Each structure stands twice: as structure tokens, then as C-alpha cells.
JSON list of C-alpha atoms in Angstrom, two decimals:
[
{"chain": "A", "resi": 1, "resn": "MET", "atom": "CA", "xyz": [12.39, -83.49, 23.29]},
{"chain": "A", "resi": 2, "resn": "ARG", "atom": "CA", "xyz": [14.31, -80.68, 24.97]},
{"chain": "A", "resi": 3, "resn": "GLN", "atom": "CA", "xyz": [16.82, -80.62, 22.13]},
{"chain": "A", "resi": 4, "resn": "ALA", "atom": "CA", "xyz": [13.99, -80.40, 19.59]},
{"chain": "A", "resi": 5, "resn": "THR", "atom": "CA", "xyz": [12.43, -77.54, 21.58]},
{"chain": "A", "resi": 6, "resn": "ARG", "atom": "CA", "xyz": [15.74, -75.68, 21.70]},
{"chain": "A", "resi": 7, "resn": "SER", "atom": "CA", "xyz": [16.23, -76.22, 17.97]},
{"chain": "A", "resi": 8, "resn": "ARG", "atom": "CA", "xyz": [12.77, -74.84, 17.23]},
{"chain": "A", "resi": 9, "resn": "GLU", "atom": "CA", "xyz": [13.36, -71.82, 19.47]},
{"chain": "A", "resi": 10, "resn": "ASN", "atom": "CA", "xyz": [16.69, -71.21, 17.73]},
{"chain": "A", "resi": 11, "resn": "THR", "atom": "CA", "xyz": [15.04, -71.40, 14.31]},
{"chain": "A", "resi": 12, "resn": "ARG", "atom": "CA", "xyz": [12.30, -68.97, 15.36]},
{"chain": "A", "resi": 13, "resn": "GLY", "atom": "CA", "xyz": [14.88, -66.61, 16.82]},
{"chain": "A", "resi": 14, "resn": "ARG", "atom": "CA", "xyz": [17.01, -66.62, 13.67]},
{"chain": "A", "resi": 15, "resn": "LEU", "atom": "CA", "xyz": [13.94, -66.02, 11.51]},
{"chain": "A", "resi": 16, "resn": "MET", "atom": "CA", "xyz": [12.90, -63.05, 13.66]},
{"chain": "A", "resi": 17, "resn": "ASP", "atom": "CA", "xyz": [16.43, -61.62, 13.61]},
{"chain": "A", "resi": 18, "resn": "ALA", "atom": "CA", "xyz": [16.47, -61.92, 9.82]},
{"chain": "A", "resi": 19, "resn": "ALA", "atom": "CA", "xyz": [12.99, -60.40, 9.56]},
{"chain": "A", "resi": 20, "resn": "LEU", "atom": "CA", "xyz": [14.09, -57.37, 11.57]},
{"chain": "A", "resi": 21, "resn": "GLU", "atom": "CA", "xyz": [17.03, -56.81, 9.22]},
{"chain": "A", "resi": 22, "resn": "VAL", "atom": "CA", "xyz": [14.94, -57.25, 6.08]},
{"chain": "A", "resi": 23, "resn": "PHE", "atom": "CA", "xyz": [12.18, -55.00, 7.38]},
{"chain": "A", "resi": 24, "resn": "ALA", "atom": "CA", "xyz": [14.69, -52.25, 8.20]},
{"chain": "A", "resi": 25, "resn": "GLU", "atom": "CA", "xyz": [15.92, -52.41, 4.61]},
{"chain": "A", "resi": 26, "resn": "VAL", "atom": "CA", "xyz": [12.71, -52.68, 2.58]},
{"chain": "A", "resi": 27, "resn": "GLY", "atom": "CA", "xyz": [9.70, -52.23, 4.88]},
{"chain": "A", "resi": 28, "resn": "LEU", "atom": "CA", "xyz": [7.02, -54.69, 5.96]},
{"chain": "A", "resi": 29, "resn": "ASP", "atom": "CA", "xyz": [5.08, -54.95, 2.70]},
{"chain": "A", "resi": 30, "resn": "ALA", "atom": "CA", "xyz": [8.19, -55.63, 0.61]},
{"chain": "A", "resi": 31, "resn": "ALA", "atom": "CA", "xyz": [9.76, -57.97, 3.17]},
{"chain": "A", "resi": 32, "resn": "SER", "atom": "CA", "xyz": [8.91, -61.27, 1.55]},
{"chain": "A", "resi": 33, "resn": "VAL", "atom": "CA", "xyz": [9.01, -64.68, 3.19]},
{"chain": "A", "resi": 34, "resn": "GLU", "atom": "CA", "xyz": [11.65, -65.67, 0.64]},
{"chain": "A", "resi": 35, "resn": "ALA", "atom": "CA", "xyz": [13.90, -62.74, 1.59]},
{"chain": "A", "resi": 36, "resn": "VAL", "atom": "CA", "xyz": [13.59, -63.55, 5.30]},
{"chain": "A", "resi": 37, "resn": "CYS", "atom": "CA", "xyz": [14.34, -67.25, 4.69]},
{"chain": "A", "resi": 38, "resn": "GLU", "atom": "CA", "xyz": [17.35, -66.43, 2.54]},
{"chain": "A", "resi": 39, "resn": "ARG", "atom": "CA", "xyz": [18.72, -64.03, 5.17]},
{"chain": "A", "resi": 40, "resn": "ALA", "atom": "CA", "xyz": [18.21, -66.59, 7.94]},
{"chain": "A", "resi": 41, "resn": "GLY", "atom": "CA", "xyz": [19.55, -69.51, 5.90]},
{"chain": "A", "resi": 42, "resn": "PHE", "atom": "CA", "xyz": [16.35, -71.57, 6.06]},
{"chain": "A", "resi": 43, "resn": "THR", "atom": "CA", "xyz": [13.86, -73.02, 3.59]},
{"chain": "A", "resi": 44, "resn": "ARG", "atom": "CA", "xyz": [10.26, -71.92, 3.20]},
{"chain": "A", "resi": 45, "resn": "GLY", "atom": "CA", "xyz": [9.33, -75.20, 4.87]},
{"chain": "A", "resi": 46, "resn": "ALA", "atom": "CA", "xyz": [11.25, -74.21, 8.00]},
{"chain": "A", "resi": 47, "resn": "PHE", "atom": "CA", "xyz": [9.49, -70.85, 7.95]},
{"chain": "A", "resi": 48, "resn": "TYR", "atom": "CA", "xyz": [5.98, -72.28, 7.70]},
{"chain": "A", "resi": 49, "resn": "SER", "atom": "CA", "xyz": [6.67, -74.88, 10.36]},
{"chain": "A", "resi": 50, "resn": "ASN", "atom": "CA", "xyz": [7.18, -71.98, 12.77]},
{"chain": "A", "resi": 51, "resn": "PHE", "atom": "CA", "xyz": [4.91, -69.21, 11.48]},
{"chain": "A", "resi": 52, "resn": "ALA", "atom": "CA", "xyz": [1.60, -69.37, 9.65]},
{"chain": "A", "resi": 53, "resn": "SER", "atom": "CA", "xyz": [2.29, -66.15, 7.76]},
{"chain": "A", "resi": 54, "resn": "LYS", "atom": "CA", "xyz": [4.57, -63.16, 7.43]},
{"chain": "A", "resi": 55, "resn": "ASN", "atom": "CA", "xyz": [2.18, -61.16, 9.61]},
{"chain": "A", "resi": 56, "resn": "GLU", "atom": "CA", "xyz": [2.43, -63.73, 12.38]},
{"chain": "A", "resi": 57, "resn": "LEU", "atom": "CA", "xyz": [6.22, -63.53, 12.19]},
{"chain": "A", "resi": 58, "resn": "PHE", "atom": "CA", "xyz": [6.27, -59.76, 12.53]},
{"chain": "A", "resi": 59, "resn": "LEU", "atom": "CA", "xyz": [3.78, -59.80, 15.39]},
{"chain": "A", "resi": 60, "resn": "ALA", "atom": "CA", "xyz": [5.99, -62.36, 17.16]},
{"chain": "A", "resi": 61, "resn": "LEU", "atom": "CA", "xyz": [8.93, -60.01, 16.56]},
{"chain": "A", "resi": 62, "resn": "VAL", "atom": "CA", "xyz": [7.11, -57.08, 18.15]},
{"chain": "A", "resi": 63, "resn": "ALA", "atom": "CA", "xyz": [6.12, -59.31, 21.08]},
{"chain": "A", "resi": 64, "resn": "ARG", "atom": "CA", "xyz": [9.74, -60.40, 21.57]},
{"chain": "A", "resi": 65, "resn": "LEU", "atom": "CA", "xyz": [11.07, -56.84, 21.53]},
{"chain": "A", "resi": 66, "resn": "SER", "atom": "CA", "xyz": [8.43, -55.66, 24.01]},
{"chain": "A", "resi": 67, "resn": "GLU", "atom": "CA", "xyz": [9.11, -58.67, 26.25]},
{"chain": "A", "resi": 68, "resn": "MET", "atom": "CA", "xyz": [12.80, -57.79, 26.38]},
{"chain": "A", "resi": 69, "resn": "LYS", "atom": "CA", "xyz": [11.92, -54.24, 27.40]},
{"chain": "A", "resi": 70, "resn": "LEU", "atom": "CA", "xyz": [9.47, -55.40, 30.07]},
{"chain": "A", "resi": 71, "resn": "GLU", "atom": "CA", "xyz": [12.04, -57.76, 31.58]},
{"chain": "A", "resi": 72, "resn": "GLU", "atom": "CA", "xyz": [14.49, -54.85, 31.79]},
{"chain": "A", "resi": 73, "resn": "VAL", "atom": "CA", "xyz": [11.86, -52.69, 33.50]},
{"chain": "A", "resi": 74, "resn": "GLU", "atom": "CA", "xyz": [10.87, -55.43, 35.94]},
{"chain": "A", "resi": 75, "resn": "SER", "atom": "CA", "xyz": [14.48, -55.96, 36.96]},
{"chain": "A", "resi": 76, "resn": "ARG", "atom": "CA", "xyz": [14.75, -52.25, 37.78]},
{"chain": "A", "resi": 77, "resn": "VAL", "atom": "CA", "xyz": [11.58, -52.38, 39.87]},
{"chain": "A", "resi": 78, "resn": "HIS", "atom": "CA", "xyz": [12.93, -55.36, 41.84]},
{"chain": "A", "resi": 79, "resn": "GLU", "atom": "CA", "xyz": [16.07, -53.36, 42.64]},
{"chain": "A", "resi": 80, "resn": "LEU", "atom": "CA", "xyz": [14.13, -50.50, 44.24]},
{"chain": "A", "resi": 81, "resn": "GLU", "atom": "CA", "xyz": [14.49, -49.88, 47.94]},
{"chain": "A", "resi": 82, "resn": "ALA", "atom": "CA", "xyz": [11.37, -49.01, 49.89]},
{"chain": "A", "resi": 83, "resn": "ASP", "atom": "CA", "xyz": [13.22, -46.85, 52.42]},
{"chain": "A", "resi": 84, "resn": "GLN", "atom": "CA", "xyz": [14.16, -44.31, 49.75]},
{"chain": "A", "resi": 85, "resn": "PRO", "atom": "CA", "xyz": [12.06, -41.13, 49.44]},
{"chain": "A", "resi": 86, "resn": "GLN", "atom": "CA", "xyz": [9.29, -41.29, 46.86]},
{"chain": "A", "resi": 87, "resn": "PRO", "atom": "CA", "xyz": [10.64, -39.75, 43.65]},
{"chain": "A", "resi": 88, "resn": "GLU", "atom": "CA", "xyz": [8.68, -37.44, 41.41]},
{"chain": "A", "resi": 89, "resn": "PRO", "atom": "CA", "xyz": [6.64, -39.26, 38.73]},
{"chain": "A", "resi": 90, "resn": "THR", "atom": "CA", "xyz": [8.88, -37.91, 35.98]},
{"chain": "A", "resi": 91, "resn": "GLU", "atom": "CA", "xyz": [11.93, -39.22, 37.82]},
{"chain": "A", "resi": 92, "resn": "LEU", "atom": "CA", "xyz": [10.28, -42.63, 38.12]},
{"chain": "A", "resi": 93, "resn": "VAL", "atom": "CA", "xyz": [9.84, -42.73, 34.37]},
{"chain": "A", "resi": 94, "resn": "ARG", "atom": "CA", "xyz": [13.44, -41.70, 33.76]},
{"chain": "A", "resi": 95, "resn": "ARG", "atom": "CA", "xyz": [15.10, -43.96, 36.33]},
{"chain": "A", "resi": 96, "resn": "ILE", "atom": "CA", "xyz": [12.81, -46.95, 36.66]},
{"chain": "A", "resi": 97, "resn": "VAL", "atom": "CA", "xyz": [10.13, -47.42, 34.05]},
{"chain": "A", "resi": 98, "resn": "GLY", "atom": "CA", "xyz": [12.51, -46.61, 31.23]},
{"chain": "A", "resi": 99, "resn": "LEU", "atom": "CA", "xyz": [9.85, -46.48, 28.49]},
{"chain": "A", "resi": 100, "resn": "SER", "atom": "CA", "xyz": [11.59, -46.03, 25.16]},
{"chain": "A", "resi": 101, "resn": "LEU", "atom": "CA", "xyz": [11.62, -47.19, 21.58]},
{"chain": "A", "resi": 102, "resn": "ASP", "atom": "CA", "xyz": [15.36, -47.73, 21.48]},
{"chain": "A", "resi": 103, "resn": "ASP", "atom": "CA", "xyz": [14.98, -51.39, 20.49]},
{"chain": "A", "resi": 104, "resn": "MET", "atom": "CA", "xyz": [11.82, -51.08, 18.42]},
{"chain": "A", "resi": 105, "resn": "ASP", "atom": "CA", "xyz": [11.36, -49.32, 15.11]},
{"chain": "A", "resi": 106, "resn": "PRO", "atom": "CA", "xyz": [8.19, -47.17, 15.36]},
{"chain": "A", "resi": 107, "resn": "ALA", "atom": "CA", "xyz": [7.42, -47.94, 11.74]},
{"chain": "A", "resi": 108, "resn": "LEU", "atom": "CA", "xyz": [7.37, -51.66, 12.54]},
{"chain": "A", "resi": 109, "resn": "VAL", "atom": "CA", "xyz": [4.76, -51.22, 15.27]},
{"chain": "A", "resi": 110, "resn": "SER", "atom": "CA", "xyz": [2.67, -48.92, 13.09]},
{"chain": "A", "resi": 111, "resn": "GLU", "atom": "CA", "xyz": [2.75, -51.25, 10.10]},
{"chain": "A", "resi": 112, "resn": "ILE", "atom": "CA", "xyz": [1.78, -54.22, 12.27]},
{"chain": "A", "resi": 113, "resn": "ARG", "atom": "CA", "xyz": [-1.20, -52.23, 13.55]},
{"chain": "A", "resi": 114, "resn": "ALA", "atom": "CA", "xyz": [-2.12, -51.22, 9.99]},
{"chain": "A", "resi": 115, "resn": "GLN", "atom": "CA", "xyz": [-2.11, -54.88, 8.97]},
{"chain": "A", "resi": 116, "resn": "ALA", "atom": "CA", "xyz": [-4.32, -55.68, 11.96]},
{"chain": "A", "resi": 117, "resn": "LEU", "atom": "CA", "xyz": [-6.86, -53.10, 10.82]},
{"chain": "A", "resi": 118, "resn": "ARG", "atom": "CA", "xyz": [-7.16, -54.91, 7.48]},
{"chain": "A", "resi": 119, "resn": "ASP", "atom": "CA", "xyz": [-7.04, -58.51, 8.65]},
{"chain": "A", "resi": 120, "resn": "PRO", "atom": "CA", "xyz": [-9.50, -59.81, 11.32]},
{"chain": "A", "resi": 121, "resn": "GLN", "atom": "CA", "xyz": [-7.24, -62.72, 12.26]},
{"chain": "A", "resi": 122, "resn": "MET", "atom": "CA", "xyz": [-4.29, -60.39, 12.64]},
{"chain": "A", "resi": 123, "resn": "ALA", "atom": "CA", "xyz": [-6.48, -57.99, 14.63]},
{"chain": "A", "resi": 124, "resn": "ALA", "atom": "CA", "xyz": [-7.38, -60.71, 17.12]},
{"chain": "A", "resi": 125, "resn": "ALA", "atom": "CA", "xyz": [-3.71, -61.66, 17.55]},
{"chain": "A", "resi": 126, "resn": "TYR", "atom": "CA", "xyz": [-2.66, -58.02, 17.92]},
{"chain": "A", "resi": 127, "resn": "LEU", "atom": "CA", "xyz": [-5.33, -57.33, 20.55]},
{"chain": "A", "resi": 128, "resn": "ALA", "atom": "CA", "xyz": [-4.39, -60.45, 22.48]},
{"chain": "A", "resi": 129, "resn": "TRP", "atom": "CA", "xyz": [-0.74, -59.35, 22.50]},
{"chain": "A", "resi": 130, "resn": "GLN", "atom": "CA", "xyz": [-1.72, -55.86, 23.59]},
{"chain": "A", "resi": 131, "resn": "ASP", "atom": "CA", "xyz": [-3.91, -57.19, 26.42]},
{"chain": "A", "resi": 132, "resn": "GLY", "atom": "CA", "xyz": [-1.01, -59.31, 27.66]},
{"chain": "A", "resi": 133, "resn": "LEU", "atom": "CA", "xyz": [1.27, -56.28, 27.49]},
{"chain": "A", "resi": 134, "resn": "ILE", "atom": "CA", "xyz": [-1.19, -54.22, 29.54]},
{"chain": "A", "resi": 135, "resn": "ALA", "atom": "CA", "xyz": [-1.41, -56.97, 32.16]},
{"chain": "A", "resi": 136, "resn": "ARG", "atom": "CA", "xyz": [2.37, -57.07, 32.52]},
{"chain": "A", "resi": 137, "resn": "ILE", "atom": "CA", "xyz": [2.64, -53.29, 32.81]},
{"chain": "A", "resi": 138, "resn": "ALA", "atom": "CA", "xyz": [-0.15, -53.30, 35.41]},
{"chain": "A", "resi": 139, "resn": "GLU", "atom": "CA", "xyz": [1.99, -55.69, 37.48]},
{"chain": "A", "resi": 140, "resn": "ILE", "atom": "CA", "xyz": [4.93, -53.31, 37.17]},
{"chain": "A", "resi": 141, "resn": "VAL", "atom": "CA", "xyz": [2.77, -50.37, 38.23]},
{"chain": "A", "resi": 142, "resn": "SER", "atom": "CA", "xyz": [1.46, -52.36, 41.21]},
{"chain": "A", "resi": 143, "resn": "GLY", "atom": "CA", "xyz": [5.05, -53.15, 42.16]},
{"chain": "A", "resi": 144, "resn": "LEU", "atom": "CA", "xyz": [5.89, -49.43, 42.20]},
{"chain": "A", "resi": 145, "resn": "VAL", "atom": "CA", "xyz": [2.81, -48.76, 44.32]},
{"chain": "A", "resi": 146, "resn": "ASP", "atom": "CA", "xyz": [3.95, -51.41, 46.82]},
{"chain": "A", "resi": 147, "resn": "VAL", "atom": "CA", "xyz": [7.50, -50.07, 47.03]},
{"chain": "A", "resi": 148, "resn": "TYR", "atom": "CA", "xyz": [6.72, -46.38, 47.33]},
{"chain": "A", "resi": 149, "resn": "GLY", "atom": "CA", "xyz": [3.10, -46.30, 48.49]},
{"chain": "A", "resi": 150, "resn": "LEU", "atom": "CA", "xyz": [2.15, -44.34, 45.38]},
{"chain": "A", "resi": 151, "resn": "ARG", "atom": "CA", "xyz": [-1.39, -43.00, 45.25]},
{"chain": "A", "resi": 152, "resn": "LEU", "atom": "CA", "xyz": [-2.76, -43.50, 41.76]},
{"chain": "A", "resi": 153, "resn": "ARG", "atom": "CA", "xyz": [-5.71, -41.56, 40.39]},
{"chain": "A", "resi": 154, "resn": "LEU", "atom": "CA", "xyz": [-6.83, -44.66, 38.45]},
{"chain": "A", "resi": 155, "resn": "PRO", "atom": "CA", "xyz": [-6.57, -48.43, 39.03]},
{"chain": "A", "resi": 156, "resn": "ALA", "atom": "CA", "xyz": [-3.26, -49.98, 37.96]},
{"chain": "A", "resi": 157, "resn": "ASP", "atom": "CA", "xyz": [-4.77, -51.75, 34.95]},
{"chain": "A", "resi": 158, "resn": "GLU", "atom": "CA", "xyz": [-6.24, -48.50, 33.63]},
{"chain": "A", "resi": 159, "resn": "VAL", "atom": "CA", "xyz": [-2.92, -46.72, 34.17]},
{"chain": "A", "resi": 160, "resn": "ALA", "atom": "CA", "xyz": [-1.22, -49.49, 32.22]},
{"chain": "A", "resi": 161, "resn": "ARG", "atom": "CA", "xyz": [-3.74, -49.24, 29.39]},
{"chain": "A", "resi": 162, "resn": "LEU", "atom": "CA", "xyz": [-3.17, -45.50, 29.09]},
{"chain": "A", "resi": 163, "resn": "PHE", "atom": "CA", "xyz": [0.60, -45.99, 28.88]},
{"chain": "A", "resi": 164, "resn": "VAL", "atom": "CA", "xyz": [0.16, -48.59, 26.14]},
{"chain": "A", "resi": 165, "resn": "GLU", "atom": "CA", "xyz": [-2.23, -46.33, 24.23]},
{"chain": "A", "resi": 166, "resn": "VAL", "atom": "CA", "xyz": [0.22, -43.42, 24.49]},
{"chain": "A", "resi": 167, "resn": "ALA", "atom": "CA", "xyz": [3.05, -45.65, 23.27]},
{"chain": "A", "resi": 168, "resn": "ASP", "atom": "CA", "xyz": [0.88, -46.90, 20.40]},
{"chain": "A", "resi": 169, "resn": "ASP", "atom": "CA", "xyz": [-0.07, -43.38, 19.34]},
{"chain": "A", "resi": 170, "resn": "THR", "atom": "CA", "xyz": [3.54, -42.22, 19.65]},
{"chain": "A", "resi": 171, "resn": "SER", "atom": "CA", "xyz": [4.71, -45.04, 17.37]},
{"chain": "A", "resi": 172, "resn": "ALA", "atom": "CA", "xyz": [2.17, -44.01, 14.75]},
{"chain": "A", "resi": 173, "resn": "ARG", "atom": "CA", "xyz": [3.03, -40.32, 14.96]},
{"chain": "A", "resi": 174, "resn": "ALA", "atom": "CA", "xyz": [6.78, -41.00, 14.92]},
{"chain": "A", "resi": 175, "resn": "ALA", "atom": "CA", "xyz": [6.33, -43.15, 11.80]},
{"chain": "A", "resi": 176, "resn": "LEU", "atom": "CA", "xyz": [4.27, -40.43, 10.10]},
{"chain": "A", "resi": 177, "resn": "LEU", "atom": "CA", "xyz": [6.94, -37.86, 10.91]},
{"chain": "A", "resi": 178, "resn": "GLY", "atom": "CA", "xyz": [9.69, -40.17, 9.71]},
{"chain": "A", "resi": 179, "resn": "LEU", "atom": "CA", "xyz": [11.47, -40.10, 13.05]},
{"chain": "A", "resi": 180, "resn": "GLY", "atom": "CA", "xyz": [14.23, -42.53, 13.92]},
{"chain": "A", "resi": 181, "resn": "LYS", "atom": "CA", "xyz": [14.38, -44.68, 17.05]},
{"chain": "A", "resi": 182, "resn": "GLU", "atom": "CA", "xyz": [16.22, -42.09, 19.15]},
{"chain": "A", "resi": 183, "resn": "GLU", "atom": "CA", "xyz": [13.84, -39.25, 18.28]},
{"chain": "A", "resi": 184, "resn": "ALA", "atom": "CA", "xyz": [10.79, -41.48, 18.71]},
{"chain": "A", "resi": 185, "resn": "GLY", "atom": "CA", "xyz": [12.12, -42.64, 22.07]},
{"chain": "A", "resi": 186, "resn": "ALA", "atom": "CA", "xyz": [12.56, -39.04, 23.23]},
{"chain": "A", "resi": 187, "resn": "MET", "atom": "CA", "xyz": [8.99, -38.23, 22.18]},
{"chain": "A", "resi": 188, "resn": "LEU", "atom": "CA", "xyz": [7.63, -41.25, 24.05]},
{"chain": "A", "resi": 189, "resn": "HIS", "atom": "CA", "xyz": [9.71, -40.46, 27.10]},
{"chain": "A", "resi": 190, "resn": "GLY", "atom": "CA", "xyz": [8.30, -36.94, 27.28]},
{"chain": "A", "resi": 191, "resn": "ARG", "atom": "CA", "xyz": [4.74, -38.14, 26.85]},
{"chain": "A", "resi": 192, "resn": "ALA", "atom": "CA", "xyz": [5.22, -40.87, 29.47]},
{"chain": "A", "resi": 193, "resn": "GLU", "atom": "CA", "xyz": [6.58, -38.36, 31.97]},
{"chain": "A", "resi": 194, "resn": "ARG", "atom": "CA", "xyz": [3.60, -36.04, 31.49]},
{"chain": "A", "resi": 195, "resn": "LEU", "atom": "CA", "xyz": [1.17, -38.94, 31.79]},
{"chain": "A", "resi": 196, "resn": "ALA", "atom": "CA", "xyz": [2.84, -40.17, 34.99]},
{"chain": "A", "resi": 197, "resn": "THR", "atom": "CA", "xyz": [2.55, -36.68, 36.50]},
{"chain": "A", "resi": 198, "resn": "ALA", "atom": "CA", "xyz": [-1.18, -36.63, 35.69]},
{"chain": "A", "resi": 199, "resn": "LEU", "atom": "CA", "xyz": [-1.85, -40.11, 37.11]},
{"chain": "A", "resi": 200, "resn": "VAL", "atom": "CA", "xyz": [0.13, -40.05, 40.37]},
{"chain": "A", "resi": 201, "resn": "ASP", "atom": "CA", "xyz": [-0.94, -37.95, 43.35]},
{"chain": "A", "resi": 202, "resn": "PRO", "atom": "CA", "xyz": [1.89, -36.07, 45.11]},
{"chain": "A", "resi": 203, "resn": "PRO", "atom": "CA", "xyz": [3.11, -37.64, 48.38]},
{"chain": "A", "resi": 204, "resn": "LEU", "atom": "CA", "xyz": [1.33, -36.59, 51.54]},
{"chain": "A", "resi": 205, "resn": "SER", "atom": "CA", "xyz": [3.29, -34.02, 53.51]}
]
């Protein structure tokens, strides 16, 4: 059973890796199931035993990329030392939160959202993923509050939702402007720093 599970996870991973390559070359609409299968070295049967549709595959890809980023952020939070002085909110974003689009093409996120606007089933899946993302970020924010005694102007879950909404809007704007990952990441970083400054009260003197 474990071997079968590992084999399935490996197949899903290879399909998502192939999908990311194909998408980067031709875009989401033109990235056919056949092209992804050919790149990954699998049959259509292998594809549909793991994903119900191309949209489901790309949503799983976005979820995987965001999960990798969240794990990186969480590891940084766990390394914080409570006896250090509370940094400025912008410094927290730069050193700890590390919000960026370095590993995620803004056009991918925007096209997934566009598909969700047209497809109710995709919309439900997208919203469920986004709610899970917000919950994870709220945990990270709460961890920062515990370490530094930060005083937030809003509850942690609302702070997390605002960060996700800013990231979502930044992805859309970066895609519209035709920005690459590095430029989109810089835009998101700047927006995240400004948002953190607005949401965190300065330390008591």
C-alpha cells in the first residue's frame, strides 16, 4: 500500500512538473493534457487517474508551490528568538515572512483565477484552496505575535486574508503588465511591507 501511495505521489509530481514547463512555454489555455502527458512520459489514463481535468491539475500545481513557500516561511518563524528586539514591520517582511513570487509565475495564478470565474466547480476548489492558505498564514502571523508580542490592528485571520488578497491582486496586475517573476516579486514585497506597516502597531516605549 505504501509503495502504491509513493508511486501515485511520484506520478502526480511528475505531471505537475511537466505542466509547469508546458504552461511556461504555451500558456494555460494551450497547455493540453496530451502535451503534459507527453512531457511527463505518461498516458492519458495515468493523467485522469490522478486529476479530473486540466484545471484541477493546475490548481494542484498552484497549491504545491504555495505550500512550499509556506513551509519555508514557517521554518523561519520557528528559528526566531523571543529575546531579540521587535523589528520594524518592513524588516519582518524582508527577513521572516519572505513573501515573494520567485517560485510562482504570476500569469499562472491569474489564469487559474480566470478559469475559476468561468467554472463554478473550479471556483469552489479555488476558494477552498484560498481559505486553507489564509488559515496557514494566520497561524504564521499568530506565531510572530507570540514571539515578539506584536500588537495587531486586526485579528490574525483578517491580517492573513488581507495579505492573500494583496498577493492575488499583485499577481493579476503583474500578469497584465507582463512582468516576470523577479519584477512581480519585488512589487509584492513592496506592497507586503506597506501593508505590514499599516497593520502592526509600533512597540510600546
